[in-house]
């Protein structure tokens, strides 16, 4: 079977809570880059060509971040800061490859993805939740594209989480199979620990077939009264291949304060230019109060 290439990615950006009032959480920096930029770089490294942002708050901050800033570029040139200029230019998309649309009501992740339906059209696409930051030698989405090229259909990222945390995630029913990638038999959004079919959680990376929009079109609500992407995906399983990849890499939940702080420490320690000096400072660190 010929598989259509995955050319597009959708980034649901920004919730509706106070912290994201003007700046979406995806614009928060880990070390010196906003989360969304890590996500864009991961998608690019996986061969994605078109980038679709579904924003609610902070559209302006996002568009500005991925736009040229001529004054800044001129200032860098006049101060001879060539390396900084190149780094800045490397984040710029090719014109016409970035699109923005608005989710107008907080109806859930499924609804946010549905808002991108016309921009995606009738082809497979990826979704990245930028607050799931993944440090990996091979970018997580690239690992998933490799699975997609072998199996087709739909591919989601998964990892084992402590059983008591299943209610925070979409959870996979793998029928007890230990394979990797694992065939997905069913999906449940945020099950209580004693109801969860396994402890394999869905992490925010998806390769989906466009038929998912048919299910999202029905606007059925699920866990938390929201339109859940998990529920729409679950309906694809009967008709299409569906696999969960236990990816290689470390995932940081940047939607959570501790996870966000940990990501900053881990990404700083991993940097060639900062790691050694930062480790030295951290080593002697105590609560200054
Ligand atoms: C969303 C999805 C959930 C998934 C999680 C991964 O939940 O609904 O299935 O496991 O992302 O981070 P949220 O974090 O928006 O509650």
Coordinates of C-alpha atoms and ligand atoms in Angstrom, one line a residue:
X1 CA 0.0 0.0 0.0
X2 CA 1.3 3.5 -0.9
X3 CA 1.5 5.8 2.0
X4 CA 1.0 9.5 1.5
X5 CA 3.8 11.5 3.1
X6 CA 3.2 13.5 6.2
X7 CA 3.8 17.1 5.1
X8 CA 1.8 19.1 7.7
X9 CA 1.9 19.5 11.4
X10 CA -0.7 21.1 13.7
X11 CA 0.3 22.8 16.9
X12 CA -2.6 23.4 19.3
X13 CA -1.3 26.4 21.2
X14 CA -2.4 28.1 24.4
X15 CA -5.1 27.3 26.9
X16 CA -7.6 29.7 28.4
X17 CA -6.3 30.0 31.9
X18 CA -4.9 33.1 33.5
X19 CA -1.2 32.2 32.9
X20 CA -2.0 32.1 29.2
X21 CA -4.0 35.3 29.1
X22 CA -1.6 37.2 26.8
X23 CA 1.2 34.8 26.3
X24 CA 0.5 31.1 25.6
X25 CA 2.4 28.6 27.7
X26 CA 4.1 27.4 24.6
X27 CA 6.0 30.7 24.4
X28 CA 7.6 30.1 27.8
X29 CA 11.3 29.5 27.4
X30 CA 13.3 26.4 28.3
X31 CA 16.8 27.8 28.8
X32 CA 16.6 30.4 25.9
X33 CA 14.0 29.1 23.5
X34 CA 10.3 29.0 23.7
X35 CA 8.7 25.6 23.9
X36 CA 7.0 26.1 20.5
X37 CA 10.4 26.6 18.9
X38 CA 11.6 23.2 20.1
X39 CA 8.4 21.7 18.6
X40 CA 8.9 23.5 15.3
X41 CA 12.5 22.3 15.1
X42 CA 11.4 18.7 15.9
X43 CA 8.8 18.8 13.1
X44 CA 11.3 20.2 10.7
X45 CA 13.8 17.5 11.6
X46 CA 11.1 15.0 10.8
X47 CA 10.7 16.4 7.3
X48 CA 7.5 18.4 7.9
X49 CA 7.0 21.3 5.4
X50 CA 3.9 23.1 6.6
X51 CA 3.2 24.4 10.1
X52 CA -0.3 25.1 11.3
X53 CA -0.9 26.9 14.6
X54 CA -4.3 26.7 16.3
X55 CA -4.1 29.6 18.8
X56 CA -6.4 30.9 21.4
X57 CA -4.4 33.4 23.3
X58 CA -1.1 34.9 22.3
X59 CA -1.4 34.8 18.5
X60 CA 0.5 38.0 18.2
X61 CA 3.4 36.9 20.4
X62 CA 3.6 33.7 18.3
X63 CA 3.4 35.3 14.9
X64 CA 6.0 37.9 16.0
X65 CA 8.4 35.2 17.2
X66 CA 8.3 33.5 13.8
X67 CA 8.6 36.7 11.9
X68 CA 11.7 38.7 10.8
X69 CA 12.6 41.6 13.0
X70 CA 14.5 44.0 10.7
X71 CA 15.6 46.4 13.4
X72 CA 17.0 43.6 15.5
X73 CA 18.8 42.1 12.5
X74 CA 20.3 45.6 11.6
X75 CA 21.5 46.0 15.2
X76 CA 23.2 42.6 15.2
X77 CA 24.9 43.4 11.8
X78 CA 26.1 46.8 13.0
X79 CA 27.6 45.2 16.2
X80 CA 29.3 42.4 14.2
X81 CA 27.2 39.7 15.9
X82 CA 27.2 37.3 13.0
X83 CA 26.6 34.1 15.0
X84 CA 23.6 35.6 16.8
X85 CA 22.2 36.8 13.4
X86 CA 22.6 33.3 11.9
X87 CA 20.9 31.7 14.9
X88 CA 18.0 34.2 14.6
X89 CA 17.6 33.6 10.9
X90 CA 17.7 29.8 11.4
X91 CA 14.4 30.0 13.3
X92 CA 12.6 31.8 10.4
X93 CA 10.2 29.8 8.4
X94 CA 10.0 30.0 4.7
X95 CA 7.3 32.5 3.8
X96 CA 3.9 31.0 3.3
X97 CA 4.7 27.8 5.2
X98 CA 3.2 28.9 8.5
X99 CA -0.5 29.4 9.0
X100 CA -2.5 30.5 12.0
X101 CA -6.1 29.9 12.9
X102 CA -8.0 30.6 16.0
X103 CA -9.9 28.3 18.3
X104 CA -12.7 30.6 19.5
X105 CA -14.0 28.6 22.4
X106 CA -12.2 26.3 25.0
X107 CA -14.0 23.1 23.9
X108 CA -11.0 20.7 24.2
X109 CA -8.0 19.4 22.3
X110 CA -10.2 17.5 19.8
X111 CA -11.9 20.8 19.0
X112 CA -8.6 22.6 18.6
X113 CA -7.3 20.0 16.1
X114 CA -10.7 20.2 14.3
X115 CA -10.2 23.9 13.9
X116 CA -7.2 23.1 11.5
X117 CA -9.3 20.8 9.3
X118 CA -9.4 23.1 6.3
X119 CA -5.7 23.9 6.5
X120 CA -4.9 20.2 6.7
X121 CA -7.2 19.0 4.0
X122 CA -7.4 15.4 2.9
X123 CA -4.0 14.1 3.9
X124 CA -2.3 12.5 6.9
X125 CA -0.8 15.0 9.3
X126 CA 1.1 15.3 12.6
X127 CA 0.1 16.9 15.8
X128 CA 2.6 18.1 18.4
X129 CA 1.7 19.3 21.9
X130 CA 4.6 21.6 22.6
X131 CA 4.3 21.3 26.4
X132 CA 5.3 17.7 26.1
X133 CA 9.0 18.5 25.5
X134 CA 11.1 15.4 24.5
X135 CA 14.9 15.2 24.6
X136 CA 16.0 12.5 22.2
X137 CA 18.9 11.7 19.9
X138 CA 16.5 11.1 17.1
X139 CA 13.6 13.6 17.4
X140 CA 10.5 11.8 18.6
X141 CA 8.3 12.8 15.6
X142 CA 11.1 11.4 13.2
X143 CA 11.0 8.1 15.1
X144 CA 7.2 8.1 14.6
X145 CA 7.5 8.9 10.9
X146 CA 9.8 5.8 10.5
X147 CA 7.0 3.7 12.1
X148 CA 4.4 5.3 9.8
X149 CA 6.5 4.5 6.8
X150 CA 6.5 0.8 7.8
X151 CA 2.9 0.4 9.0
X152 CA 0.9 3.3 7.6
X153 CA -2.3 4.5 9.4
X154 CA -2.0 6.3 12.7
X155 CA 0.9 6.4 15.1
X156 CA 0.9 7.9 18.6
X157 CA 3.8 8.4 21.0
X158 CA 3.4 6.4 24.3
X159 CA 5.3 5.8 27.5
X160 CA 4.6 3.9 30.7
X161 CA 3.5 6.1 33.6
X162 CA 2.9 5.2 37.2
X163 CA -0.5 3.6 37.5
X164 CA -1.8 6.2 39.9
X165 CA -1.3 8.9 37.2
X166 CA -3.5 7.4 34.4
X167 CA -6.3 10.0 35.0
X168 CA -4.0 12.7 33.6
X169 CA -3.6 11.0 30.2
X170 CA -5.1 9.2 27.3
X171 CA -4.4 5.5 27.9
X172 CA -3.8 2.7 25.4
X173 CA -5.3 -0.8 25.5
X174 CA -2.6 -2.9 23.9
X175 CA -4.3 -6.2 24.7
X176 CA -1.3 -7.1 26.9
X177 CA 1.0 -7.1 23.9
X178 CA 4.6 -6.0 24.7
X179 CA 5.7 -5.2 21.1
X180 CA 7.2 -1.9 20.0
X181 CA 5.5 -0.3 18.2
X182 CA 2.5 -1.8 20.0
X183 CA -0.8 -2.3 18.1
X184 CA -3.5 -0.2 19.8
X185 CA -6.8 -2.0 20.4
X186 CA -8.6 0.8 22.2
X187 CA -8.0 4.2 23.8
X188 CA -9.5 5.8 26.9
X189 CA -9.2 9.4 27.9
X190 CA -8.2 10.0 31.5
X191 CA -9.3 6.8 33.1
X192 CA -9.2 6.3 36.9
X193 CA -6.2 4.0 37.8
X194 CA -8.5 1.1 38.6
X195 CA -10.3 1.5 35.2
X196 CA -7.2 2.0 33.0
X197 CA -6.6 -0.7 30.4
X198 CA -2.8 -0.3 31.0
X199 CA -0.3 2.2 32.2
X200 CA 0.8 3.2 28.7
X201 CA 0.0 6.9 28.3
X202 CA -0.5 8.9 25.1
X203 CA 2.2 11.5 24.9
X204 CA 1.6 14.6 22.8
X205 CA 2.8 13.4 19.4
X206 CA 0.4 12.0 16.8
X207 CA 0.4 11.0 13.2
X208 CA -3.2 10.9 12.1
X209 CA -5.3 10.1 9.0
X210 CA -7.7 12.8 7.8
X211 CA -10.7 10.6 8.6
X212 CA -10.2 11.7 12.3
X213 CA -12.0 14.9 11.2
X214 CA -15.1 13.0 10.3
X215 CA -15.3 11.9 13.9
X216 CA -14.4 15.3 15.3
X217 CA -17.1 16.9 13.2
X218 CA -19.7 15.2 15.4
X219 CA -18.5 17.4 18.3
X220 CA -19.2 14.6 20.8
X221 CA -18.0 15.4 24.3
X222 CA -16.1 13.0 26.6
X223 CA -13.9 13.3 29.7
X224 CA -14.3 16.6 31.4
X225 CA -17.1 17.6 29.1
X226 CA -14.5 18.4 26.4
X227 CA -14.3 17.3 22.7
X228 CA -11.4 14.8 23.1
X229 CA -8.9 13.9 20.4
X230 CA -8.5 10.5 22.1
X231 CA -12.2 9.6 21.5
X232 CA -12.1 10.6 17.8
X233 CA -8.8 8.6 17.4
X234 CA -10.4 5.6 19.1
X235 CA -13.0 5.4 16.4
X236 CA -10.3 5.0 13.7
X237 CA -9.0 1.8 15.2
X238 CA -11.5 -0.5 13.6
X239 CA -10.8 0.7 10.1
X240 CA -7.1 1.7 10.0
X241 CA -3.7 0.5 11.3
X242 CA -3.1 2.2 14.7
X243 CA 0.2 1.9 16.6
X244 CA 1.8 3.3 19.7
X245 CA 5.5 3.9 19.7
X246 CA 7.4 3.6 22.9
X247 CA 9.8 6.3 21.8
X248 CA 13.4 6.7 22.8
X249 CA 14.0 9.8 24.8
X250 CA 13.1 11.7 27.9
X251 CA 9.8 13.5 28.1
X252 CA 9.3 16.6 30.3
X253 CA 5.7 17.6 31.1
X254 CA 6.1 21.4 30.8
X255 CA 2.4 21.9 31.5
X256 CA 3.4 21.1 35.1
X257 CA 5.5 23.4 37.3
X258 CA 7.9 20.7 38.5
X259 CA 8.2 19.3 35.0
X260 CA 8.9 22.7 33.5
X261 CA 11.6 23.4 36.1
X262 CA 13.2 20.0 35.5
X263 CA 13.2 20.6 31.7
X264 CA 15.1 23.8 32.2
X265 CA 17.7 22.0 34.3
X266 CA 18.0 19.1 32.0
X267 CA 18.3 21.1 28.8
X268 CA 20.7 23.6 30.4
X269 CA 23.0 20.7 31.5
X270 CA 22.8 19.2 28.1
X271 CA 24.1 22.4 26.4
X272 CA 27.7 22.4 25.2
X273 CA 28.0 26.1 25.9
X274 CA 26.3 26.1 29.4
X275 CA 26.3 22.6 30.8
X276 CA 29.6 22.4 32.7
X277 CA 29.3 25.9 34.2
X278 CA 25.6 25.3 35.2
X279 CA 26.4 21.9 36.8
X280 CA 29.1 23.6 38.9
X281 CA 26.6 26.3 40.1
X282 CA 23.9 23.8 40.7
X283 CA 26.2 21.6 42.7
X284 CA 26.6 24.2 45.4
X285 CA 23.1 25.4 45.3
X286 CA 21.0 25.7 48.5
X287 CA 17.8 27.5 49.3
X288 CA 18.9 31.1 49.5
X289 CA 16.1 32.1 51.9
Ligands
LIG1 C1 -3.8 15.8 26.4 C2 -4.6 14.6 25.8 C3 -4.2 13.3 26.5 C4 -2.7 13.1 26.5 C5 -2.0 14.3 27.0 C6 -0.5 14.2 26.8 O1 -4.3 15.9 27.7 O2 -6.0 14.8 25.9 O3 -4.8 12.2 25.9 O4 -2.3 11.9 27.2 O5 -2.4 15.5 26.4 O6 0.2 15.3 27.4 P1 -4.0 17.3 28.5 O7 -2.6 17.3 28.9 O8 -4.4 18.4 27.6 O9 -5.0 17.3 29.7

